[in-house]
PDB file of C-alpha atoms and ligand atoms in Angstrom:
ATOM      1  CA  UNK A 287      75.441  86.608  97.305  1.00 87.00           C
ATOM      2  CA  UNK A 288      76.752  89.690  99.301  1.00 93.00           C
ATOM      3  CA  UNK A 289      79.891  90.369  98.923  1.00 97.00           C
ATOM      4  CA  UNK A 290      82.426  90.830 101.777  1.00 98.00           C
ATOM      5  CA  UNK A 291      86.186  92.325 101.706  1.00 98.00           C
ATOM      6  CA  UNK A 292      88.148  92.289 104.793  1.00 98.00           C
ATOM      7  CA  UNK A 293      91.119  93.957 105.722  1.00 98.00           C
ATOM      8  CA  UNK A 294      92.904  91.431 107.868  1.00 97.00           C
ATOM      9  CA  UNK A 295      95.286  93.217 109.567  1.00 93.00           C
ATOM     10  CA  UNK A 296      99.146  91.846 109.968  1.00 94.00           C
ATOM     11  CA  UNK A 297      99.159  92.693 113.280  1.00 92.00           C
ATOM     12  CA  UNK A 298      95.988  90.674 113.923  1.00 96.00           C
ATOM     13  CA  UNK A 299      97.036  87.508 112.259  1.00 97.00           C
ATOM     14  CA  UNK A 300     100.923  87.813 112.675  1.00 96.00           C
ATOM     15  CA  UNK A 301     101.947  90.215 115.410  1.00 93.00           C
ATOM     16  CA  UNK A 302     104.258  88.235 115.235  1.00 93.00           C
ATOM     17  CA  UNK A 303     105.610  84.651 112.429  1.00 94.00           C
ATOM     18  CA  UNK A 304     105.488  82.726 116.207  1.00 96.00           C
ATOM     19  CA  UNK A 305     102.372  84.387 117.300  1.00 96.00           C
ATOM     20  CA  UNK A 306     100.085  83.913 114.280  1.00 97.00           C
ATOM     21  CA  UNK A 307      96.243  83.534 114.801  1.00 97.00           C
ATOM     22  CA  UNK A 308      95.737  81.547 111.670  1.00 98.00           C
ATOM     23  CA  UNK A 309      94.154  78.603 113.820  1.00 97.00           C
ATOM     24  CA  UNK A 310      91.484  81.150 115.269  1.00 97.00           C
ATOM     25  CA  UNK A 311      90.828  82.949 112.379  1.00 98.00           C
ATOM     26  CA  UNK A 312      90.598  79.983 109.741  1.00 98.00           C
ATOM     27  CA  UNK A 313      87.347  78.295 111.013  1.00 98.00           C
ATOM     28  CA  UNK A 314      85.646  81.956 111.697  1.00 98.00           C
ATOM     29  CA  UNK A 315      86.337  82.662 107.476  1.00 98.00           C
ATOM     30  CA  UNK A 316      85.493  78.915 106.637  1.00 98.00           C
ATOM     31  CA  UNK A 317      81.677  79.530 108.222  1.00 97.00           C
ATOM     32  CA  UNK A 318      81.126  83.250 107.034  1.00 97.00           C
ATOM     33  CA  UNK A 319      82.005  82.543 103.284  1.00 97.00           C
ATOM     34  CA  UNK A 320      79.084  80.146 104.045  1.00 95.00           C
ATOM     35  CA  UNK A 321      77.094  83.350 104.087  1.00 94.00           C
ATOM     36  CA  UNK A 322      78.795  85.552 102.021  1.00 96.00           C
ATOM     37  CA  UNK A 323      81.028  85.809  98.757  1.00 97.00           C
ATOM     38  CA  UNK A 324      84.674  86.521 100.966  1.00 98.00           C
ATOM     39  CA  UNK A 325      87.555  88.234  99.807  1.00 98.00           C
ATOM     40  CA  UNK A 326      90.377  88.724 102.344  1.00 98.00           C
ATOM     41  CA  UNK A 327      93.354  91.061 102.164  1.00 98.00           C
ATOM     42  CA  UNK A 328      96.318  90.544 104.807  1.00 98.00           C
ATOM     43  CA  UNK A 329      98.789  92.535 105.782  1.00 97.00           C
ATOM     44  CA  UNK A 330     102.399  92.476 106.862  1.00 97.00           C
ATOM     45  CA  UNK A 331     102.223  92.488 110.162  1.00 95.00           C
ATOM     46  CA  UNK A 332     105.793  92.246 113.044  1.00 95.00           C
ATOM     47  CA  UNK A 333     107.737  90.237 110.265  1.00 95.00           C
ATOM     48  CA  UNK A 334     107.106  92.963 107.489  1.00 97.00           C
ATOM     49  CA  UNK A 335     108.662  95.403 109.556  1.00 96.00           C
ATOM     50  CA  UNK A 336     111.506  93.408 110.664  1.00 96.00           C
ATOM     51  CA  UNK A 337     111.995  93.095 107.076  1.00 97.00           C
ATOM     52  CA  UNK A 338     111.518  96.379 106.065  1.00 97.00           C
ATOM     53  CA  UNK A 339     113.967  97.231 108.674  1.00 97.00           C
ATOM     54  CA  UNK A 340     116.800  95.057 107.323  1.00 97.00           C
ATOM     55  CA  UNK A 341     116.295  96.641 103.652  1.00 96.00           C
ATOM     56  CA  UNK A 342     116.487 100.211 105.340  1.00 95.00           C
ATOM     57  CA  UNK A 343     119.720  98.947 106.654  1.00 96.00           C
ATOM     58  CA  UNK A 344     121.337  98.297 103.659  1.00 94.00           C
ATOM     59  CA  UNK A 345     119.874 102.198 102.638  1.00 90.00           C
ATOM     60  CA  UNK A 346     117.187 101.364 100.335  1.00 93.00           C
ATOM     61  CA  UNK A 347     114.532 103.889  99.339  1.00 96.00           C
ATOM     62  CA  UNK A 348     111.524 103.744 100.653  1.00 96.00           C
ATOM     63  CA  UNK A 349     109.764 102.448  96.975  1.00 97.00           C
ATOM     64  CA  UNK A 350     112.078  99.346  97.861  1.00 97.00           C
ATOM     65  CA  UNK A 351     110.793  99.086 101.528  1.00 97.00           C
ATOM     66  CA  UNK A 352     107.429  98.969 100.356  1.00 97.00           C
ATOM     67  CA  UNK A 353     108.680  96.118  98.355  1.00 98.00           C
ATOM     68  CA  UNK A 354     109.832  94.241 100.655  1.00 98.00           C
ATOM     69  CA  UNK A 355     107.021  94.226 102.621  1.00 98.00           C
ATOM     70  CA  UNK A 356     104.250  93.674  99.770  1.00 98.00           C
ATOM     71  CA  UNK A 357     106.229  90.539  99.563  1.00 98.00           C
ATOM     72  CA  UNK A 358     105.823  89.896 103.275  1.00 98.00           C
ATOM     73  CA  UNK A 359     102.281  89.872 102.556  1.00 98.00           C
ATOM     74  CA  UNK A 360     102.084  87.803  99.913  1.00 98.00           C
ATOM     75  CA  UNK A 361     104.231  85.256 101.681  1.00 98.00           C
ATOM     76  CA  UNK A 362     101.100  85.590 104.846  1.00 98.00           C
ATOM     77  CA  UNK A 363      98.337  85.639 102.398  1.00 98.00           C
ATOM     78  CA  UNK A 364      99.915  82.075 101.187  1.00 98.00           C
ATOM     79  CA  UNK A 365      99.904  81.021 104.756  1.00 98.00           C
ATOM     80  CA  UNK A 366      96.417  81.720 104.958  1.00 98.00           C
ATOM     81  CA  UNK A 367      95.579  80.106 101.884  1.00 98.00           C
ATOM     82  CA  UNK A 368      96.861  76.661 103.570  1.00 98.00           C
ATOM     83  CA  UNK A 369      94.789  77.191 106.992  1.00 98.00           C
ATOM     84  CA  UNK A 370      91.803  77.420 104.881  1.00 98.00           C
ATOM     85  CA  UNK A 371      92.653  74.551 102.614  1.00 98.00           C
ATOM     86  CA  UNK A 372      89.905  73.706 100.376  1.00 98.00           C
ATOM     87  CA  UNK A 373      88.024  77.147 101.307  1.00 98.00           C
ATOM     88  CA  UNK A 374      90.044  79.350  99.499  1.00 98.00           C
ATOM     89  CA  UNK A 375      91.307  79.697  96.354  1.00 98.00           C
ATOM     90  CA  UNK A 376      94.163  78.165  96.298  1.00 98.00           C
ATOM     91  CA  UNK A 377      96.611  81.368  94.602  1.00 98.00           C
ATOM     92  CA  UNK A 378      96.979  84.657  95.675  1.00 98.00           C
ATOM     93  CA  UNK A 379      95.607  87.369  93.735  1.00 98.00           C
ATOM     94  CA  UNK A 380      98.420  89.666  92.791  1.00 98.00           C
ATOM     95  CA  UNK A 381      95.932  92.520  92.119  1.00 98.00           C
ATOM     96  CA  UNK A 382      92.184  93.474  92.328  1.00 97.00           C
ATOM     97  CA  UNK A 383      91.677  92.139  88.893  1.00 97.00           C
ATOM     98  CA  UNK A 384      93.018  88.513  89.391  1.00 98.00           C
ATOM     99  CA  UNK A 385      90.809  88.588  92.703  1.00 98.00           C
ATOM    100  CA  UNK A 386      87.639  89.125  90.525  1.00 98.00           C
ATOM    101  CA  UNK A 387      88.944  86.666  88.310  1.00 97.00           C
ATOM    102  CA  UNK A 388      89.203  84.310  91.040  1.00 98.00           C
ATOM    103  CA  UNK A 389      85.797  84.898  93.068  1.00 97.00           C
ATOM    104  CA  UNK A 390      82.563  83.407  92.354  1.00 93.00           C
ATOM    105  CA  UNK A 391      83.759  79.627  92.947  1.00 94.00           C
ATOM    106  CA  UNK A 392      82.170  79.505  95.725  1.00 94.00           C
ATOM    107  CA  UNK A 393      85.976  80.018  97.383  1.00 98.00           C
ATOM    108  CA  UNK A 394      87.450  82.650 100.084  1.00 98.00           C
ATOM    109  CA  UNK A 395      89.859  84.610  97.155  1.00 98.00           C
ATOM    110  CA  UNK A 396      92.793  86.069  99.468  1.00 98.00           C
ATOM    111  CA  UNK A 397      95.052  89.045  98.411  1.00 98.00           C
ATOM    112  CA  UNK A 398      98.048  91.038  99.888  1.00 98.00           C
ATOM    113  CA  UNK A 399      99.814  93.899  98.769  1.00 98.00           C
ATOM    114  CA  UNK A 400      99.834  95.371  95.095  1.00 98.00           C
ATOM    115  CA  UNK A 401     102.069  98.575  94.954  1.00 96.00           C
ATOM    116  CA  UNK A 402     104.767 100.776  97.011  1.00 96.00           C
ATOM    117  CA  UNK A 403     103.263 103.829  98.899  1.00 93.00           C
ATOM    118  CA  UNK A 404     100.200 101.977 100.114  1.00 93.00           C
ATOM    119  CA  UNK A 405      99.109 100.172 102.734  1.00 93.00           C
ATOM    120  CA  UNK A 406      96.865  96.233 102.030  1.00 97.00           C
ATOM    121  CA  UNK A 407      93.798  98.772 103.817  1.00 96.00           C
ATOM    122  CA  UNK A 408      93.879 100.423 100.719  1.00 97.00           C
ATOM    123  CA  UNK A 409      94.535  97.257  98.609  1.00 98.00           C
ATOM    124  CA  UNK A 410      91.202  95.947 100.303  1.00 98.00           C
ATOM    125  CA  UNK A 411      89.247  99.439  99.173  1.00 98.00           C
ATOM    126  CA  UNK A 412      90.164  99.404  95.729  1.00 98.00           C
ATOM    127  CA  UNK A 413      89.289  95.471  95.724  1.00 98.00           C
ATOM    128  CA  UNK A 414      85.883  96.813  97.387  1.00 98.00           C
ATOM    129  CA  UNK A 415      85.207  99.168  94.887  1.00 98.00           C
ATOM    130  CA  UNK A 416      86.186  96.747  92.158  1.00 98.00           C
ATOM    131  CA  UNK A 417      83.633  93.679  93.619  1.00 97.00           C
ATOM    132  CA  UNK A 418      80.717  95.836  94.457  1.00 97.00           C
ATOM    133  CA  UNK A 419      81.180  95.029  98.204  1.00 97.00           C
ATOM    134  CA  UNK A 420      78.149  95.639 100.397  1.00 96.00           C
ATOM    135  CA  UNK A 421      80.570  96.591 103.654  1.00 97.00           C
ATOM    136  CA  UNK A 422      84.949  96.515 103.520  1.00 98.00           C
ATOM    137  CA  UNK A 423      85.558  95.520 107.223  1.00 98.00           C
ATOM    138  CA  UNK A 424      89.290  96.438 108.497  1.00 97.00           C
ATOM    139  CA  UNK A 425      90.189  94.443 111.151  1.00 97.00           C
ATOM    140  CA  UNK A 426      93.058  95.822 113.289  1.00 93.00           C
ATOM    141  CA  UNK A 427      94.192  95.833 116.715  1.00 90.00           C
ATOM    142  CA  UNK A 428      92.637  98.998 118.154  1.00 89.00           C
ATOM    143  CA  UNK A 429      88.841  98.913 118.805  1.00 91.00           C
ATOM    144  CA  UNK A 430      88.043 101.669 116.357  1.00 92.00           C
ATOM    145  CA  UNK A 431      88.614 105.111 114.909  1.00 92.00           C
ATOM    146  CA  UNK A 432      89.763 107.859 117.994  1.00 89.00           C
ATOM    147  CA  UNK A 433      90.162 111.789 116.966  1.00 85.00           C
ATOM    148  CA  UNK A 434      93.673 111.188 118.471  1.00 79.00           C
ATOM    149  CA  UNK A 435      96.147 108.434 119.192  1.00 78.00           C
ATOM    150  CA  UNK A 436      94.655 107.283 122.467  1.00 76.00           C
ATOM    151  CA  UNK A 437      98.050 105.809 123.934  1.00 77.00           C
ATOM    152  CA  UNK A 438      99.623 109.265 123.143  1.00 82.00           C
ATOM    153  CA  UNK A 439      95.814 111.460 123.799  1.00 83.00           C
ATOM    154  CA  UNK A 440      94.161 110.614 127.001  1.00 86.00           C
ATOM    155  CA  UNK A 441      91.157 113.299 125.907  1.00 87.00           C
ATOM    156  CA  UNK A 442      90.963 111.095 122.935  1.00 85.00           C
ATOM    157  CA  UNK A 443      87.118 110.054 121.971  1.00 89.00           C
ATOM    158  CA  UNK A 444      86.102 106.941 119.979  1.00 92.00           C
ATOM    159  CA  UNK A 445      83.676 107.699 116.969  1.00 93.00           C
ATOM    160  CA  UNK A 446      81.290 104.674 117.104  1.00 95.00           C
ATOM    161  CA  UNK A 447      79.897 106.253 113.187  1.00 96.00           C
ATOM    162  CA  UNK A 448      81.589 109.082 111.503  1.00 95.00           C
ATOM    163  CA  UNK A 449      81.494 109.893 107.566  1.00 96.00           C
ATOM    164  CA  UNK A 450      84.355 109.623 104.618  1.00 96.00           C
ATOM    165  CA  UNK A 451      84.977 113.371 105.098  1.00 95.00           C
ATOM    166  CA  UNK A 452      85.400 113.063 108.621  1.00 93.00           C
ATOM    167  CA  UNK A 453      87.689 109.783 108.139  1.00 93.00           C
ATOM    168  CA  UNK A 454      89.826 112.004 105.677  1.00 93.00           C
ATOM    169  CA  UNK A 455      90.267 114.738 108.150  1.00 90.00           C
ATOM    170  CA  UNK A 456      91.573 112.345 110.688  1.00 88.00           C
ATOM    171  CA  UNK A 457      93.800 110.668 108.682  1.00 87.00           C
ATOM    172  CA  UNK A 458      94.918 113.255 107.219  1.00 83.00           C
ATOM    173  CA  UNK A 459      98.027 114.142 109.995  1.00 65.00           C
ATOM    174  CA  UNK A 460      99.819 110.447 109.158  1.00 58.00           C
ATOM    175  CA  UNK A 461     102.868 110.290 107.231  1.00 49.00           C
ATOM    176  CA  UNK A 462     103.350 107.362 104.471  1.00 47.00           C
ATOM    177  CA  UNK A 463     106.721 106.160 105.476  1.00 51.00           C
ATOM    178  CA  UNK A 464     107.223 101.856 104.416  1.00 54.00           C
ATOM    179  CA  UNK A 465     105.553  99.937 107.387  1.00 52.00           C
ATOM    180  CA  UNK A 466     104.095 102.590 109.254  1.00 53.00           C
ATOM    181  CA  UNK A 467     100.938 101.814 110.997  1.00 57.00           C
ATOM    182  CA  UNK A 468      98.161 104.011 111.062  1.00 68.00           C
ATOM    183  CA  UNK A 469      94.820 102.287 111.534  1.00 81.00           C
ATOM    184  CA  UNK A 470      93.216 103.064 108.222  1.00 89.00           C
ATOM    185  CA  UNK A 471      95.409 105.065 105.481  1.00 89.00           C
ATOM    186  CA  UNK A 472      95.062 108.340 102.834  1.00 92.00           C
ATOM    187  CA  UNK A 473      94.250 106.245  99.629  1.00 93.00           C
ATOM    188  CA  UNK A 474      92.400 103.983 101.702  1.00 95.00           C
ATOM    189  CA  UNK A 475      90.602 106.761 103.140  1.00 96.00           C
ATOM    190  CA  UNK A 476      90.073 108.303  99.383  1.00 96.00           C
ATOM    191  CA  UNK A 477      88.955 105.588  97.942  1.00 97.00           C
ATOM    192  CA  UNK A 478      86.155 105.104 100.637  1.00 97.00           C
ATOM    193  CA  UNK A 479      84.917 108.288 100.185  1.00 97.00           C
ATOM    194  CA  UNK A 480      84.694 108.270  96.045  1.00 97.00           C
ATOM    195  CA  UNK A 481      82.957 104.603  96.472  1.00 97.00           C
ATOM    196  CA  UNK A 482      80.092 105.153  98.941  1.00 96.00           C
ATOM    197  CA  UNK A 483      81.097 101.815 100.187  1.00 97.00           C
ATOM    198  CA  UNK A 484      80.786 101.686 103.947  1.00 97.00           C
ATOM    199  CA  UNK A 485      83.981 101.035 106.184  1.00 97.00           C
ATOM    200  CA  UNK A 486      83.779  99.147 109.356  1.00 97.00           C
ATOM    201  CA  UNK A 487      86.802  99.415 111.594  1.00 96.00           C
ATOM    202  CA  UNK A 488      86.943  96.661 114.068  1.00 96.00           C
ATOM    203  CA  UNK A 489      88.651  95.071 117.191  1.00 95.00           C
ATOM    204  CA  UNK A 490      90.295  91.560 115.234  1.00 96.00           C
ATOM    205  CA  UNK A 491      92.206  90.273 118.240  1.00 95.00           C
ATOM    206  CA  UNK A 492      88.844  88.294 119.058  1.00 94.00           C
ATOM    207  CA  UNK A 493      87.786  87.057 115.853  1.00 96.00           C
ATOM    208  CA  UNK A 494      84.686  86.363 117.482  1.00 94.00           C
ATOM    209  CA  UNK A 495      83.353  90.001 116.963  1.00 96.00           C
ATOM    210  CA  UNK A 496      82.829  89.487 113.508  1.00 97.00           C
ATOM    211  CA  UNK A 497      80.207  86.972 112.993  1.00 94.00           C
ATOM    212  CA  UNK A 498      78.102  88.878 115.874  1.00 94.00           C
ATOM    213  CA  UNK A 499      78.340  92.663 114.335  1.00 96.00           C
ATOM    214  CA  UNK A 500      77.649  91.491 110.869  1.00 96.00           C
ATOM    215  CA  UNK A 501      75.033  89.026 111.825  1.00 93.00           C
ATOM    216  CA  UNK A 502      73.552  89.627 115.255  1.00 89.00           C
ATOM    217  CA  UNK A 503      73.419  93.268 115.208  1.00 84.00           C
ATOM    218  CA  UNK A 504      75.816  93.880 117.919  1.00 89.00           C
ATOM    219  CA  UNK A 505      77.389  97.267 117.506  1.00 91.00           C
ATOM    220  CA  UNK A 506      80.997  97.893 117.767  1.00 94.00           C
ATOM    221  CA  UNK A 507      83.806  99.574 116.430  1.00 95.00           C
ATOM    222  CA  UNK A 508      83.353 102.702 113.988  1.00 95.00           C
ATOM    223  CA  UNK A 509      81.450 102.625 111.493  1.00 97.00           C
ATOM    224  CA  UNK A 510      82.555 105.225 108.483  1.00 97.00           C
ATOM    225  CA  UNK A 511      79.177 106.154 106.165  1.00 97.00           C
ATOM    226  CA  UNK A 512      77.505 108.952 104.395  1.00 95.00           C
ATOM    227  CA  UNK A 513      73.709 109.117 103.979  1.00 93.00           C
ATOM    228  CA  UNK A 514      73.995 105.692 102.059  1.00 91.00           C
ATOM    229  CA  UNK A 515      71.666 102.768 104.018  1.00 91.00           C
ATOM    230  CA  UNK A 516      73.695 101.099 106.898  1.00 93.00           C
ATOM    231  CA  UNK A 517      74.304  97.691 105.296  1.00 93.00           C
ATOM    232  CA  UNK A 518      74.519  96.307 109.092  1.00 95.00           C
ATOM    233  CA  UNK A 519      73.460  93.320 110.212  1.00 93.00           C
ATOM    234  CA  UNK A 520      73.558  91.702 106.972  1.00 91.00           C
ATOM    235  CA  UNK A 521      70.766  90.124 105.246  1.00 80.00           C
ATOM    236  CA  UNK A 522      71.692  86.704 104.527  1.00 73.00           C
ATOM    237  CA  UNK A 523      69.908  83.096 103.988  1.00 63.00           C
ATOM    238  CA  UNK A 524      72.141  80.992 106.361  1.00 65.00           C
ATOM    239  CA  UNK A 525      74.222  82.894 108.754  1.00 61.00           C
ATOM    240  CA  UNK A 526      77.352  80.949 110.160  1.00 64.00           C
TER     241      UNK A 526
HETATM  242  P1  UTP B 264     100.611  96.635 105.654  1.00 80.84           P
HETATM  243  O1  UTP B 264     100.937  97.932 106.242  1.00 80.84           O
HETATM  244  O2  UTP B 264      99.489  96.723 104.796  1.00 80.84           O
HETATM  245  O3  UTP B 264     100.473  95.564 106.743  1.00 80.84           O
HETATM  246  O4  UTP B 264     101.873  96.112 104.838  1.00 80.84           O
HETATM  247  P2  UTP B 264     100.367  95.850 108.312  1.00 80.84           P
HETATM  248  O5  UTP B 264     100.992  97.151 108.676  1.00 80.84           O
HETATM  249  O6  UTP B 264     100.929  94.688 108.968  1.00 80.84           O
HETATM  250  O7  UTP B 264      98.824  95.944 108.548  1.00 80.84           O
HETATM  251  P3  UTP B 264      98.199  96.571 109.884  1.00 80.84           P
HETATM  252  O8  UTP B 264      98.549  98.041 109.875  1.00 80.84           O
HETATM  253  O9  UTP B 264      98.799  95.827 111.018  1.00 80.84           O
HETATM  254  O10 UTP B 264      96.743  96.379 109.723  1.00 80.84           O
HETATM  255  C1  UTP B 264     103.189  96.227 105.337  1.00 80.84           C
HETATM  256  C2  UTP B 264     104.015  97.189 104.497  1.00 80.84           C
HETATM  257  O11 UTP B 264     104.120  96.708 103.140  1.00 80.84           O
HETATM  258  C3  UTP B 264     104.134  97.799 102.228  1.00 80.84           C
HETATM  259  C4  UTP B 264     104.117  99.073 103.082  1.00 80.84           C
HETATM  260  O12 UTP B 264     105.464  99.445 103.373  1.00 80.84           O
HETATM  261  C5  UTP B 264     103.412  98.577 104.358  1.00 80.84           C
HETATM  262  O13 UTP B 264     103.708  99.397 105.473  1.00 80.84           O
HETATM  263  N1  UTP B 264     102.984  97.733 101.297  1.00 80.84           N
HETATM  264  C6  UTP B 264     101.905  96.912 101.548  1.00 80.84           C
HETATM  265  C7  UTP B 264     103.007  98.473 100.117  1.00 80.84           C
HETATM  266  O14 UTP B 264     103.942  99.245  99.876  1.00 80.84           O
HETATM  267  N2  UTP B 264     101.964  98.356  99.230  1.00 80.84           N
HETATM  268  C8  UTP B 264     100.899  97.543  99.448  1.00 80.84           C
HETATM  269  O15 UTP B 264     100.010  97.453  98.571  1.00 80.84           O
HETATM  270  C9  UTP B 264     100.871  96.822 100.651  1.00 80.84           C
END
């Protein structure tokens, strides 16, 4: 079967602990690992950086930050794990590794952080490049890639399809400090480009877009790809 790594962004699934959209996003993951062989990675989201605040309070470094928050993720990945119930494999996958280990069950395998200086979007590539995805989908709360910050930029321009080099060039002005929130990051970007493996980057605050851009054909978001074949809509048996 294909197989599918998302990027589920904290601040898609918990802007904030209250404000969670595990009850939207749990049936729309039950029906596409119908479909596909689904490994999710999820970030930190509001909490992680409430957190990450309180450790810079008490003057951690940065390295420490980052743990903080990788533990954050862990802690939403678990929450995940129960809205699926009997979907997912049932223990987070501390590193790409485990998640292989895990996979092939028939069971969504969900992940969060592995190591300081990172972001889960590059958790999610290195998983990508590990499984052999067809497509890594990052699913954040922006509708796609823009050559500038469009709240900041009003000449800003969406890039419906750019290529790894491009991606690199863009991200390439963001700093790395713990909880900072660029839509896609450096190793993320990096590890994109070495493993031909195309990037979507998509709206997630309807989790509805999903199941219609990888199925349907419906175009949205950016697509980052070189001269590799658009994997887009996905060829599958039984779509959800
Ligand atoms: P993320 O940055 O990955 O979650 O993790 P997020 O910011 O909520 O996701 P988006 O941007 O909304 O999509 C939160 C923090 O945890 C640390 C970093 O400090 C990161 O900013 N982290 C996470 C790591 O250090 N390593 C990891 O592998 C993952």
């Amino acid at each position: 079967m294909t197989r599918l790594v998302l990027s589920l962004g904290g601040s898609v699934l918990f802007p904030s602990l209250e404000g969670h959209t595990l009850r939207a996003w749990a049936p729309v993951l039950t029906a596409l690992a119908r479909s596909v062989d689904l490994f999710v990675v999820v970030g930190g989201g509001g909490e992680a950086r409430r957190y990450i605040q309180a450790a810079r309070d008490t003057w951690a470094d940065e390295a420490f930050c980052d743990e903080v928050g990788i533990l954050v993720t862990r802690l939403n990945a678990t929450l995940l794990i129960g809205a699926l119930g009997t979907a997912a494999y049932p223990r987070v996958a501390f590193n790409p590794g485990e998640a292989i280990e895990y996979s092939g069950r028939g069971k969504i395998v969900v992940m969060g952080g592995v190591t300081p200086a990172q972001t889960t979007d590059a958790v999610a590539a290195v998983l990508a490049e590990r499984a052999r995805a067809a497509l890594l989908v990052n699913l954040t709360s922006v509708d796609g890639i823009y050559s500038a910050d469009p709240k900041k930029d009003p000449a800003a321009t969406k890039y419906s399809r750019m290529t790894p080099q491009e991606l690199l060039e863009v991200v390439g002005s963001g700093g790395l400090a713990a909880g900072s929130n660029a839509v896609v990051d450096m190793v993320a970007a990096k590890v994109v480009e070495r493993s031909r493996i195309p990037l979507l980057v998509l709206d997630g605050r309807d989790p509805r877009l999903l199941g219609k851009v990888l199925f349907s054909g419906d175009v949205a978001g950016t697509m980052v790809i070189g001269d590799q074949e658009n994997p887009l809509p996905l060829e599958t048996s039984s779509p959800p």
